Short mmCIF file of C-alpha atoms in Angstrom, two decimals:
data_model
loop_
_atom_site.label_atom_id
_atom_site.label_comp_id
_atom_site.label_asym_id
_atom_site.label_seq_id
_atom_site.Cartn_x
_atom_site.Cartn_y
_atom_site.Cartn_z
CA UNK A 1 20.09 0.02 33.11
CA UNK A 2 18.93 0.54 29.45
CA UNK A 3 16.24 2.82 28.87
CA UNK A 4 14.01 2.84 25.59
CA UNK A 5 12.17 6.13 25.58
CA UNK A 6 9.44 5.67 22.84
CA UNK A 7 6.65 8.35 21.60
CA UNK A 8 3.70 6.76 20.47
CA UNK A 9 0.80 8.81 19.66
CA UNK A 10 1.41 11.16 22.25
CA UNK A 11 2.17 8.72 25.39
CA UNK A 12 5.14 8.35 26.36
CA UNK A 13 6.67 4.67 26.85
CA UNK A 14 9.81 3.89 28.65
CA UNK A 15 11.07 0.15 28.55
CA UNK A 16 13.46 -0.05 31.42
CA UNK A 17 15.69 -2.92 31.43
CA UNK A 18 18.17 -3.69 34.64
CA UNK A 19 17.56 -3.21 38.08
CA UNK A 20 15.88 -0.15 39.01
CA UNK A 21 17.86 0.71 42.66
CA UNK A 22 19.15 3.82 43.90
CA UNK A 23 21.80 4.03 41.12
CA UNK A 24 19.75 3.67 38.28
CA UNK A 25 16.60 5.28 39.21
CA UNK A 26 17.89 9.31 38.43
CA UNK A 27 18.28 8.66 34.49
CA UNK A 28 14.46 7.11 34.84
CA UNK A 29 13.22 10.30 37.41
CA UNK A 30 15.13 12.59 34.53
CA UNK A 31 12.59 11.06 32.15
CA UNK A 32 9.64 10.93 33.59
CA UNK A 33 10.03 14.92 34.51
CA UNK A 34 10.14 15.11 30.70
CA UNK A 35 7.18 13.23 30.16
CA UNK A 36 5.38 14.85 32.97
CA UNK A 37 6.31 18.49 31.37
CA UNK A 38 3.17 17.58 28.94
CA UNK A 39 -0.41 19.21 29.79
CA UNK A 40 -2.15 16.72 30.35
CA UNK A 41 0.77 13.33 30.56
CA UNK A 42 0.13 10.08 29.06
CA UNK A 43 3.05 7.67 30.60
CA UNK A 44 3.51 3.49 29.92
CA UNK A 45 6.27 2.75 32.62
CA UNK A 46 7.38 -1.16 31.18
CA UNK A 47 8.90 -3.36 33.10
CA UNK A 48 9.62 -6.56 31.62
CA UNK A 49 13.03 -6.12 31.15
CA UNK A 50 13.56 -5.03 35.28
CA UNK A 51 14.67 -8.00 37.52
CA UNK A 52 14.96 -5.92 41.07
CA UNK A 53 13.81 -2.67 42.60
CA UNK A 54 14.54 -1.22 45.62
CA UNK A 55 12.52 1.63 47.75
CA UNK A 56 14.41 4.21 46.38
CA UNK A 57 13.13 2.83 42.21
CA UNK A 58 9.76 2.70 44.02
CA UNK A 59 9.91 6.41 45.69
CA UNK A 60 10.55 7.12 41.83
CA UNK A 61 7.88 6.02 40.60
CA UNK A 62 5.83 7.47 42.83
CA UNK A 63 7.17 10.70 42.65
CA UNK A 64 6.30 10.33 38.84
CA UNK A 65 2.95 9.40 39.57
CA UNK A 66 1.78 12.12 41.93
CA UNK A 67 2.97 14.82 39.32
CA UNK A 68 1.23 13.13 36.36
CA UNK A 69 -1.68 13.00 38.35
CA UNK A 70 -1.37 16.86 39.23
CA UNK A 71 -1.67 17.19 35.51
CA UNK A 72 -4.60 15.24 35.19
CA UNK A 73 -2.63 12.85 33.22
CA UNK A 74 -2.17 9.08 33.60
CA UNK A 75 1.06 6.49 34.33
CA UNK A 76 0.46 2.89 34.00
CA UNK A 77 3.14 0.72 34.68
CA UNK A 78 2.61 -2.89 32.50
CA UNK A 79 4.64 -6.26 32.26
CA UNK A 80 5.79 -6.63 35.76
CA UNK A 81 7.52 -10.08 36.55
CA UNK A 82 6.77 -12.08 39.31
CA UNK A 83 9.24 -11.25 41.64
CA UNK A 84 8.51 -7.69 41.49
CA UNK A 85 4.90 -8.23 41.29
CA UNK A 86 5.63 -9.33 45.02
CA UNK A 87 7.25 -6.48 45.96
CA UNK A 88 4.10 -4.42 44.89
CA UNK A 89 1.41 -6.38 46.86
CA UNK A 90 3.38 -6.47 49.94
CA UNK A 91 4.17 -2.57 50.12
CA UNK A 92 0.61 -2.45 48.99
CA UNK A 93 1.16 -0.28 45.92
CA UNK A 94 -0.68 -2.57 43.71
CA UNK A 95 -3.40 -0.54 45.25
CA UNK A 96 -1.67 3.12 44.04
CA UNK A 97 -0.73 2.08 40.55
CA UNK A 98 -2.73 0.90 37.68
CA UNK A 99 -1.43 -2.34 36.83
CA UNK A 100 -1.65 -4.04 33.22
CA UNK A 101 -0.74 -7.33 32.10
CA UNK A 102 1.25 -6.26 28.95
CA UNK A 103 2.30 -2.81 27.01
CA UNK A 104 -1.05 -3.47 24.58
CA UNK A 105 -3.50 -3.64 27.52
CA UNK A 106 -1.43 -0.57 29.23
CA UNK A 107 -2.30 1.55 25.58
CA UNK A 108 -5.71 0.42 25.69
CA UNK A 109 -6.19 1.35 29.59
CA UNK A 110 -4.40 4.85 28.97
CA UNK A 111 -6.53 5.58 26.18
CA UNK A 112 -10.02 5.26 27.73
CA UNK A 113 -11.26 8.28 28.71
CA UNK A 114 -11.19 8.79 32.46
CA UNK B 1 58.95 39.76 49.49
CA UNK B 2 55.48 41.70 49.31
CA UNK B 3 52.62 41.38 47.12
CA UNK B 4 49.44 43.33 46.19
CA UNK B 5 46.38 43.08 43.98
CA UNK B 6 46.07 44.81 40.68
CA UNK B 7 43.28 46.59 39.97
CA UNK B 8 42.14 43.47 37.51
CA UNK B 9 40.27 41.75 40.17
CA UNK B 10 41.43 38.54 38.15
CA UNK B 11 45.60 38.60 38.45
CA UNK B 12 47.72 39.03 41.69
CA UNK B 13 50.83 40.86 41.33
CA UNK B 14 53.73 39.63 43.22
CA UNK B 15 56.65 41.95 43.61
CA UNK B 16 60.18 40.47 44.60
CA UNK B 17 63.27 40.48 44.48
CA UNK B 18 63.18 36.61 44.08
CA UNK B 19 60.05 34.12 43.64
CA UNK B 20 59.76 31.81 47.11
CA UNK B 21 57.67 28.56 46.15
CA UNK B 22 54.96 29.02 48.52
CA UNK B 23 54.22 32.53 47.74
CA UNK B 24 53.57 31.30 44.07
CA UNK B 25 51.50 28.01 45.59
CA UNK B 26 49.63 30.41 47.44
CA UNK B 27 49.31 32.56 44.39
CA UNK B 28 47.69 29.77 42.71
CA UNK B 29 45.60 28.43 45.33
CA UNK B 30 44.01 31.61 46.68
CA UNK B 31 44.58 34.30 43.73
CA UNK B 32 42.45 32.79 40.33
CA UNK B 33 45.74 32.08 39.75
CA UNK B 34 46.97 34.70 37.17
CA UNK B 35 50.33 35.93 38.89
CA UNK B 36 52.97 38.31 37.47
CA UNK B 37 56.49 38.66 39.31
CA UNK B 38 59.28 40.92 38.98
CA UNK B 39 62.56 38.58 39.59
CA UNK B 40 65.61 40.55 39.59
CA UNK B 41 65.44 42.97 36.13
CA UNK B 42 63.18 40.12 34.42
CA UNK B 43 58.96 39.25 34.78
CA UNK B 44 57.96 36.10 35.89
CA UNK B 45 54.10 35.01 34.89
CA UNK B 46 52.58 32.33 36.76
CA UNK B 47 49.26 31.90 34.63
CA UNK B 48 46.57 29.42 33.84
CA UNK B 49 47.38 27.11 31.09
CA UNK B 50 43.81 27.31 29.28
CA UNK B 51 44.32 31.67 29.52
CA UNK B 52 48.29 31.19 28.48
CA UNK B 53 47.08 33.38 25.25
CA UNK B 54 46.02 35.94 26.89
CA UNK B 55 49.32 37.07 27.28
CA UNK B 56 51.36 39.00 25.37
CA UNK B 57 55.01 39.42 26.15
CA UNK B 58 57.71 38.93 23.67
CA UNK B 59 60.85 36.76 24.55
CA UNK B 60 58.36 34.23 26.85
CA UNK B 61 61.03 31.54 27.99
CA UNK B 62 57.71 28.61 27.54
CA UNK B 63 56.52 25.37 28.62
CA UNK B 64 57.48 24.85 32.42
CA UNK B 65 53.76 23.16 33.57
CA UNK B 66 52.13 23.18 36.48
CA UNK B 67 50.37 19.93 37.04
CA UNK B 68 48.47 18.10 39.05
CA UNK B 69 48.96 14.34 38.61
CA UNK B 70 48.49 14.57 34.33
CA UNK B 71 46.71 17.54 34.19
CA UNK B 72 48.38 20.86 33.62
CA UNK B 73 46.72 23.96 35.37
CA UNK B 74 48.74 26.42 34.56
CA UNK B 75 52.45 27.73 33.25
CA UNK B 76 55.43 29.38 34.42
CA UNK B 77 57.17 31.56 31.95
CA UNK B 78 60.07 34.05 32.39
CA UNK B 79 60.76 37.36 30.05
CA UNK B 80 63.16 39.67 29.67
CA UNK B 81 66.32 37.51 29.01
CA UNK B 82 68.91 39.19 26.84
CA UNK B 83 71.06 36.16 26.60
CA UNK B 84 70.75 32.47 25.78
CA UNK B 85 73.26 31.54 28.60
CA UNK B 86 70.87 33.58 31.09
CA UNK B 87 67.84 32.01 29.03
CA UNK B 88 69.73 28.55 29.38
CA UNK B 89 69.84 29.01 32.89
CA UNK B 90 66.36 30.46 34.14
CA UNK B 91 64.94 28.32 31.70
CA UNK B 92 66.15 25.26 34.06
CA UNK B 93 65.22 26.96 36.84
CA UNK B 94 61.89 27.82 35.78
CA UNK B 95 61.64 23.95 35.10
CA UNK B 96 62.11 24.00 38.58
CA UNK B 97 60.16 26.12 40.51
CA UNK B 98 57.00 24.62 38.24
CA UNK B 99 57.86 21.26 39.27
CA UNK B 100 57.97 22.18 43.29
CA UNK B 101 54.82 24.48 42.59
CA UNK B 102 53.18 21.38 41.37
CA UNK B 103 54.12 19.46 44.04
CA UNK B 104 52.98 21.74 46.83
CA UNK B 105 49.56 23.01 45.15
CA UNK B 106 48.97 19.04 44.64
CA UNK B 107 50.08 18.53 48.64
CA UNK B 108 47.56 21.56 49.20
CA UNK B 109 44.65 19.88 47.09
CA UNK B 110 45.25 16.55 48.42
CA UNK B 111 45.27 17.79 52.38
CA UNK B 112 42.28 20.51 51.86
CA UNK B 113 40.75 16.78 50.58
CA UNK B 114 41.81 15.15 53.89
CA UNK B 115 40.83 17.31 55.78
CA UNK B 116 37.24 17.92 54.34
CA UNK B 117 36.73 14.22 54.07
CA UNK B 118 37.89 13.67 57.73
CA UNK B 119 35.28 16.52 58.70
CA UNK B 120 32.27 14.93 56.63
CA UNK B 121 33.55 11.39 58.41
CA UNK B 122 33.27 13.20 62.04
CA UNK B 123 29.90 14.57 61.21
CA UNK B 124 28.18 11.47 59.63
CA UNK B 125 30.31 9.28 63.05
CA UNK B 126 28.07 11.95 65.02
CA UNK B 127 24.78 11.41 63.11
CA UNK B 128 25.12 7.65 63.63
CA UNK B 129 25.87 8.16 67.35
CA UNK B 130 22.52 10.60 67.66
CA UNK B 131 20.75 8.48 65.64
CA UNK B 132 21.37 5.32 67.64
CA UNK B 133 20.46 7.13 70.56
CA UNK B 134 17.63 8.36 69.19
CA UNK B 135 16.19 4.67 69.69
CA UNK B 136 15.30 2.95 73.02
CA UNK B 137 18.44 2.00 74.09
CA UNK B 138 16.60 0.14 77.33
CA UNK B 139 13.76 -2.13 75.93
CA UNK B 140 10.56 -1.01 78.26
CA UNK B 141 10.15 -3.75 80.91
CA UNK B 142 5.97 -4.58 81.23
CA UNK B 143 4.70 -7.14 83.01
CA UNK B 144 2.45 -8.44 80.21
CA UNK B 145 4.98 -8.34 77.37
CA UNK B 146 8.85 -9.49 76.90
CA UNK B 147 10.32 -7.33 73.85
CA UNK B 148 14.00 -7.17 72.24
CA UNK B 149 14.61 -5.03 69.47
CA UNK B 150 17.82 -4.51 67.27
CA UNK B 151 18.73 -2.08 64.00
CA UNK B 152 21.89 -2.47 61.83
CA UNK B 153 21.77 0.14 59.41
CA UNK B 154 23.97 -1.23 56.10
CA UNK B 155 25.75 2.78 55.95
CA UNK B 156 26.80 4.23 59.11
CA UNK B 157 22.94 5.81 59.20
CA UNK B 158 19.79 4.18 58.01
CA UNK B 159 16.18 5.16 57.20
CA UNK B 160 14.88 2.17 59.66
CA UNK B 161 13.91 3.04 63.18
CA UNK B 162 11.55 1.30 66.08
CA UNK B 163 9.89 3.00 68.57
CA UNK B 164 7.99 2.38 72.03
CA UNK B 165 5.62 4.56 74.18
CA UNK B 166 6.46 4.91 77.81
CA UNK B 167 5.74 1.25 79.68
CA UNK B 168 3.78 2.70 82.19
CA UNK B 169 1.32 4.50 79.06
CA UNK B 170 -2.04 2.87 78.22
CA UNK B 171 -2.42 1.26 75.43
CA UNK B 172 1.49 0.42 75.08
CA UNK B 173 2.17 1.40 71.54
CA UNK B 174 5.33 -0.33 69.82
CA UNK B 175 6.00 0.43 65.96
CA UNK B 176 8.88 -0.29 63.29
CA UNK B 177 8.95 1.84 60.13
CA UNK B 178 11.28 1.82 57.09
CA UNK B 179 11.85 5.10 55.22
CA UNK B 180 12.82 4.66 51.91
CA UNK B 181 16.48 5.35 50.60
CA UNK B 182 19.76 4.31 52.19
CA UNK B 183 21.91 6.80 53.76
CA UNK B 184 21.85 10.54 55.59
CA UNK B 185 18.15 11.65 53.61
CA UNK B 186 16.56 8.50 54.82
CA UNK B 187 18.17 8.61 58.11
CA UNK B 188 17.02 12.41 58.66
CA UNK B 189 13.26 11.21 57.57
CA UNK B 190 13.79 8.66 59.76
CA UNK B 191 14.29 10.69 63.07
CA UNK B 192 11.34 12.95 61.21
CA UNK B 193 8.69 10.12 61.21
CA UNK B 194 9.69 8.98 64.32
CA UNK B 195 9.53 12.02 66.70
CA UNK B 196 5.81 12.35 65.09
CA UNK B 197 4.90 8.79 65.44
CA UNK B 198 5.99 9.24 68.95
CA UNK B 199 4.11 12.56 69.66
CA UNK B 200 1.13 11.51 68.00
CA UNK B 201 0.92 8.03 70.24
CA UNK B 202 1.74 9.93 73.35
CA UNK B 203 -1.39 12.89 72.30
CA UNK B 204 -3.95 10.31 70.94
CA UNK B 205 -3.55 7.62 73.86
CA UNK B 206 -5.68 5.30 71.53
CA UNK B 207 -6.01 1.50 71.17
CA UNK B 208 -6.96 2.48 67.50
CA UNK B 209 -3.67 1.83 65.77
CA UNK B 210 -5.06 3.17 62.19
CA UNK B 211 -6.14 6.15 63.71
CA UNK B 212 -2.10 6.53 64.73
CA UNK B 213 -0.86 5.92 61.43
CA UNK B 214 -3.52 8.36 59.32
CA UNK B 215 -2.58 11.09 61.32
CA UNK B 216 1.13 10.83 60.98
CA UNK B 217 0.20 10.21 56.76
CA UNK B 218 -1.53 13.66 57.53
CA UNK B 219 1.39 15.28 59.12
CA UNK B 220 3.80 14.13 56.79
CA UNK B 221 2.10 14.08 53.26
CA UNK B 222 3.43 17.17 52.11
CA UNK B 223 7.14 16.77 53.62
CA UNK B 224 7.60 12.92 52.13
CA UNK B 225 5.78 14.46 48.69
CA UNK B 226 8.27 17.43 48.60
CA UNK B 227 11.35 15.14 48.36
CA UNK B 228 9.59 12.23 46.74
CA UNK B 229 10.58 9.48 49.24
CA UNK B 230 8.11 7.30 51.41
CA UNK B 231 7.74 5.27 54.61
CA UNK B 232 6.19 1.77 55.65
CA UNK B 233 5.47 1.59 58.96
CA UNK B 234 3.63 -0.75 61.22
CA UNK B 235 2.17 0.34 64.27
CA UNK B 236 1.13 -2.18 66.98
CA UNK B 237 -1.13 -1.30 70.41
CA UNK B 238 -1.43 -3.61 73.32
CA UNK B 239 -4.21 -3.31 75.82
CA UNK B 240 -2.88 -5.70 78.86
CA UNK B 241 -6.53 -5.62 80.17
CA UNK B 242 -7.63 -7.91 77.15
CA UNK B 243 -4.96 -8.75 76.15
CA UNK B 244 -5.64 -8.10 72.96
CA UNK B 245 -2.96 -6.58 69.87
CA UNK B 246 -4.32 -4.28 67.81
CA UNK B 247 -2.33 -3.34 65.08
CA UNK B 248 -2.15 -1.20 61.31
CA UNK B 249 0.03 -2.04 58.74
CA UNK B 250 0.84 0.86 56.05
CA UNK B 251 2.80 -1.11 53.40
CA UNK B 252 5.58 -3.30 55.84
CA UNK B 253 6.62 -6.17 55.74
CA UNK B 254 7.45 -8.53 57.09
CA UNK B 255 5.79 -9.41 60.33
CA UNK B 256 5.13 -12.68 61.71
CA UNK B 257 2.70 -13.77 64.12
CA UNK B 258 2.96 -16.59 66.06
CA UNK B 259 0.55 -18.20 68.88
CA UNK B 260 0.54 -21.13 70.73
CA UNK B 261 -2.73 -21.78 69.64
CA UNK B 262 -2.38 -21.26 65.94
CA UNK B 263 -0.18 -21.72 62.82
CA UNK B 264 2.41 -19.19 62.08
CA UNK B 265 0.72 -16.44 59.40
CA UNK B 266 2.28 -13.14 58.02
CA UNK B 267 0.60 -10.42 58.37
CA UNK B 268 0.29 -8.12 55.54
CA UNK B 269 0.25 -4.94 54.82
CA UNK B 270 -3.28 -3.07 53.46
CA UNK B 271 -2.77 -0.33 52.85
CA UNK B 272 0.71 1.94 51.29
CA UNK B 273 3.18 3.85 53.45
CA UNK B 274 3.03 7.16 54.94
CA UNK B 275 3.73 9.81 52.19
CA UNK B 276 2.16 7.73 48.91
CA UNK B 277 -1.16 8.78 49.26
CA UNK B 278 -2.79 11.72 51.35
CA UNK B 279 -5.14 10.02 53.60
CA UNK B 280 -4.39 6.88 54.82
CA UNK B 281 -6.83 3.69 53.59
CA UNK B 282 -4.88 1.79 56.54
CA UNK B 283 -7.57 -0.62 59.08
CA UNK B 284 -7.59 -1.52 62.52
CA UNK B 285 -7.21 -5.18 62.59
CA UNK B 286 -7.37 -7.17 66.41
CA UNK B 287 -6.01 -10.06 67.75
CA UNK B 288 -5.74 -12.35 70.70
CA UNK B 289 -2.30 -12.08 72.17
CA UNK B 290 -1.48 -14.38 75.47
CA UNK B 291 1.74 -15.97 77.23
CA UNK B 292 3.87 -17.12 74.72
CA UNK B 293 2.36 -15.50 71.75
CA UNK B 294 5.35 -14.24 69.95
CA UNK B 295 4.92 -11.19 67.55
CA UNK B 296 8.21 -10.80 64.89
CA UNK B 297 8.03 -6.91 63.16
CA UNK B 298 11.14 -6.64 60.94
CA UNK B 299 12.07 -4.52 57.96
CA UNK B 300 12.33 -5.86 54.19
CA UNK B 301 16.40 -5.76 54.74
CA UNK B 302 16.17 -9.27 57.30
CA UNK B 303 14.11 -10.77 54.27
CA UNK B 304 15.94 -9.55 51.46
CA UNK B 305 19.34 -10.61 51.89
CA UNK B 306 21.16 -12.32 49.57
CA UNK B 307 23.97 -15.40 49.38
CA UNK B 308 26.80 -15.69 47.46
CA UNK B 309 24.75 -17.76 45.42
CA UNK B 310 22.20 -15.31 45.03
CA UNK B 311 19.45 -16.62 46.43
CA UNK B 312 17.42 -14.42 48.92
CA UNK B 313 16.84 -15.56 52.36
CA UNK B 314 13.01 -14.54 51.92
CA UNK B 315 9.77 -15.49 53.63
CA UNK B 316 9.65 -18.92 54.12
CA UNK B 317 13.52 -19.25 55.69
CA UNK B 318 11.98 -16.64 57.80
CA UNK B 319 8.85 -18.52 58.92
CA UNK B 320 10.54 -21.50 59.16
CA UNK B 321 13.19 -19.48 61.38
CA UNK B 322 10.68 -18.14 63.48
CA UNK B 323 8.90 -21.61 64.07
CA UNK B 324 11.92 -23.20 65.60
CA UNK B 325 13.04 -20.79 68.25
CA UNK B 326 9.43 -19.53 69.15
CA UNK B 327 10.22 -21.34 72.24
CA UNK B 328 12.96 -19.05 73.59
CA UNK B 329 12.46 -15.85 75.16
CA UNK B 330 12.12 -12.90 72.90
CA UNK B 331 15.62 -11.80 73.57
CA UNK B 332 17.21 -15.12 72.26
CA UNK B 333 14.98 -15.48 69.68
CA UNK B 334 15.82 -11.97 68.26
CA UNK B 335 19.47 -12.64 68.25
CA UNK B 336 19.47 -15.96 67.38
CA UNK B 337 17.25 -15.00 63.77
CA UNK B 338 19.48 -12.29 63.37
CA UNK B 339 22.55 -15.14 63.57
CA UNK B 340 20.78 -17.12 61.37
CA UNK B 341 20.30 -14.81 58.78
CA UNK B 342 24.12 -13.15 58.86
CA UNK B 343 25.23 -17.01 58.40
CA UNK B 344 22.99 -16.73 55.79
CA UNK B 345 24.07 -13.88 54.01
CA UNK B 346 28.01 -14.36 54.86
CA UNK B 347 30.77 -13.35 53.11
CA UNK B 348 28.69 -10.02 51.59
CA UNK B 349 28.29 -6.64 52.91
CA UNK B 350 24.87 -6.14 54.14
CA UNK B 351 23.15 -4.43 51.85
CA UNK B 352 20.26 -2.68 53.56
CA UNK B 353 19.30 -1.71 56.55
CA UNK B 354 18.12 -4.49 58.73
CA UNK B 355 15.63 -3.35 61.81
CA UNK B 356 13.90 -6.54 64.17
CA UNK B 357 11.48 -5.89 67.16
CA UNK B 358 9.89 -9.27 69.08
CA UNK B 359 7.31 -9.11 71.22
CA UNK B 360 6.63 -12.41 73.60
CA UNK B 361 3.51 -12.77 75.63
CA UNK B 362 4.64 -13.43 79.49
#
């Protein structure tokens, strides 16, 4: 999986490209704890580039969630393709995660104030 | 032969009148390997090759490894020679004795290996064997309802289980869950979730299948949020008196109901697993269920399955799977899906677990 981890006025972006399965998901998890180090975390999860994910890439991104949210901060995951878009309304997740369209929307939605 | 520790907690001293192989193996297996030896009038070091300058004895007949496969651990030097023909000669032999010290602390490496390897197997052969007993072996017999239910994990354990209350218990409660992960953590939140699915059926005795599914989210927030894994899980209730199904459905898929009456629909999931968030937004949702009403609850594994041309076997192969042998009894429809869809997926290793419970109307 490649992984572009991106600072842009203080949120932190990470492009994931690849399937994001049991294998891959650590590096992710490993940045996402970075991210989530930050008082109060601003995270853009995209994932145009991510053709499959399993339970375990989902448990991940959970996990990342809850703590940002401890934080008061926000995740937003953008981009998601059709197949995976599935994946999110059938586990019903589409209802835990903020969803945007594309990584512009996802830096407009993360910097309204809650 | 005798040996003794030196005071340095870090070198072994081995006294003899000649060096025997294993007591040098031994040396280097047990003792941090730093060794000194008398041999006849003449030291013999036995010492790690990365420490080698940490010595500092003149006349050092050099460069007899110790390896294992490429790797050198360690040297074997000998001191104290006063002539080249004796240096010749225990030069050779120290050549020797670090080529059959090789060779046995490699045997010793590779069998310490084995035989941790063939412990782990045992234990993870036992946790499958538990596990699997762990669900109903015996499907429960009612006189409203003909059930089969199957679970192949893709690993020797698996994170998907099933589960049915006692026949004779009212409601009858039935449920298939999916924890996620592959392997021994899912399989040990698996029996987890399960035991308290079961207790909390048995101690709520409700019709109210959301109510069964919140309280289990309750119980198990905190454990599933501690090691950041999760659970779908739907939980079905029948009530043989109206023959009615009630049923919740925290983020599983997929399930297929069937009647006689109707068209074939999917029913889907509103609401997350157990463990995403900490109360459950799950509903109670009702529905007829009479003779020859078939109910199909699998896990994503049956749906997700790939062929060697990649494709996935997916929802509509499913439904359309479904459709044709909703005729047969719940038992042959059960295996005869699960045929279908290892035909399907032939010729590759099944990657996830797969987990199928069908439920017939009598």
């Amino acid at each position: 999986m490649e992984i572009i981890d991106m600072q842009v006025n203080g949120t932190t972006i990470l492009q994931l490209h690849g399937r994001l399965d049991a294998y891959e998901a650590p590096a992710v998890e490993k940045l996402l704890q970075k991210a989530n180090v930050n008082r109060t975390p601003r995270i853009i999860v995209d994932l145009a580039g991510v053709n499959f994910i399993d339970s375990t890439g989902l448990a991940m991104l959970i996990v990342g969630l809850k703590h940002c949210e401890q934080k008061q901060g926000k995740m937003v995951l953008c981009s998601i393709r059709q197949p995976l878009h599935v994946i999110f309304e059938l586990t019903r997740l589409d209802k835990v995660f903020v969803l945007c369209n594309s990584q512009e929307d996802a830096i407009e939605k993360i910097s309204q104030p809650a | 032969m005798y040996q003794k520790r030196s005071d340095d907690p870090l070198i072994n001293t081995l006294y003899a009148d000649r060096f025997t192989i294993d007591a040098l193996a031994e040396s280097w297996l047990k003792e941090n390997i730093r060794a000194f030896g008398i041999w006849g009038s003449h030291l013999l070091v036995c010492w790690p090759a990365s420490a080698w300058n940490e010595l500092s004895i003149d006349e050092m007949v050099l460069d007899a490894p110790i390896k294992i496969g490429e790797r050198i651990i360690g040297k074997i030097g000998i001191a104290g020679l006063h002539t080249e023909i004796a240096r010749a000669r225990l030069y050779a032999e120290a050549g020797l004795i670090s080529q059959m010290v090789s060779m046995r602390v490699k045997f010793e490496h590779a069998a310490t290996e084995l035989i941790s390897q063939a412990q782990l197997k045992s234990e993870i052969d036992m946790a499958a064997h538990i596990q699997l007993q762990l669900l109903p072996q015996k499907f429960p017999q009612l006189d409203d309802l003909d059930i089969f239910a199957r679970s192949c994990p893709a690993t020797q354990v698996g994170g998907d289980f099933y589960d049915f209350s006692s026949p004779n218990s009212h409601p009858f409660v039935f449920a298939v869950g999916d924890v996620s992960g592959k392997g021994l953590p899912a399989a040990l939140f698996m029996v987890m979730t399960r035991i308290m699915l079961h207790a909390t059926a048995h101690s709520l005795s409700t019709s109210d299948a959301s109510a069964i599914v919140a309280r289990v989210n309750e119980d198990l927030y905190d454990d599933f949020t501690e090691v950041g894994m999760f659970a779908t899980m739907f939980v079905g209730t029948y009530d043989s008196t109206t023959q009615q199904l009630s049923y919740a459905n925290a983020g599983h898929s997929p399930i297929v109901y069937c009647p006689t009456t109707g068209p074939l629909v999917f029913l889907e999931a509103d609401a997350p697993g157990i463990g995403v968030l900490p109360t459950s937004l799950c509903k109670n949702h009702t529905l007829p269920f009479h003779t020859n009403d078939v109910l199909i609850v699998g896990t994503d594994g049956l749906v997700e399955c790939s062929n060697l041309e990649g494709e996935m076997f997916g929802y509509d192969r499913m439904l359309f799977a479904v459709k044709s042998l909703s005729h047969l009894s719940s038992d042959q429809i059960g295996s005869e899906l699960l045929k279908i869809i290892a035909k399907f997926a032939e010729g590759l290793c099944q990657f996830d677990d797969q987990t199928l419970v069908v439920i017939k109307g009598r």
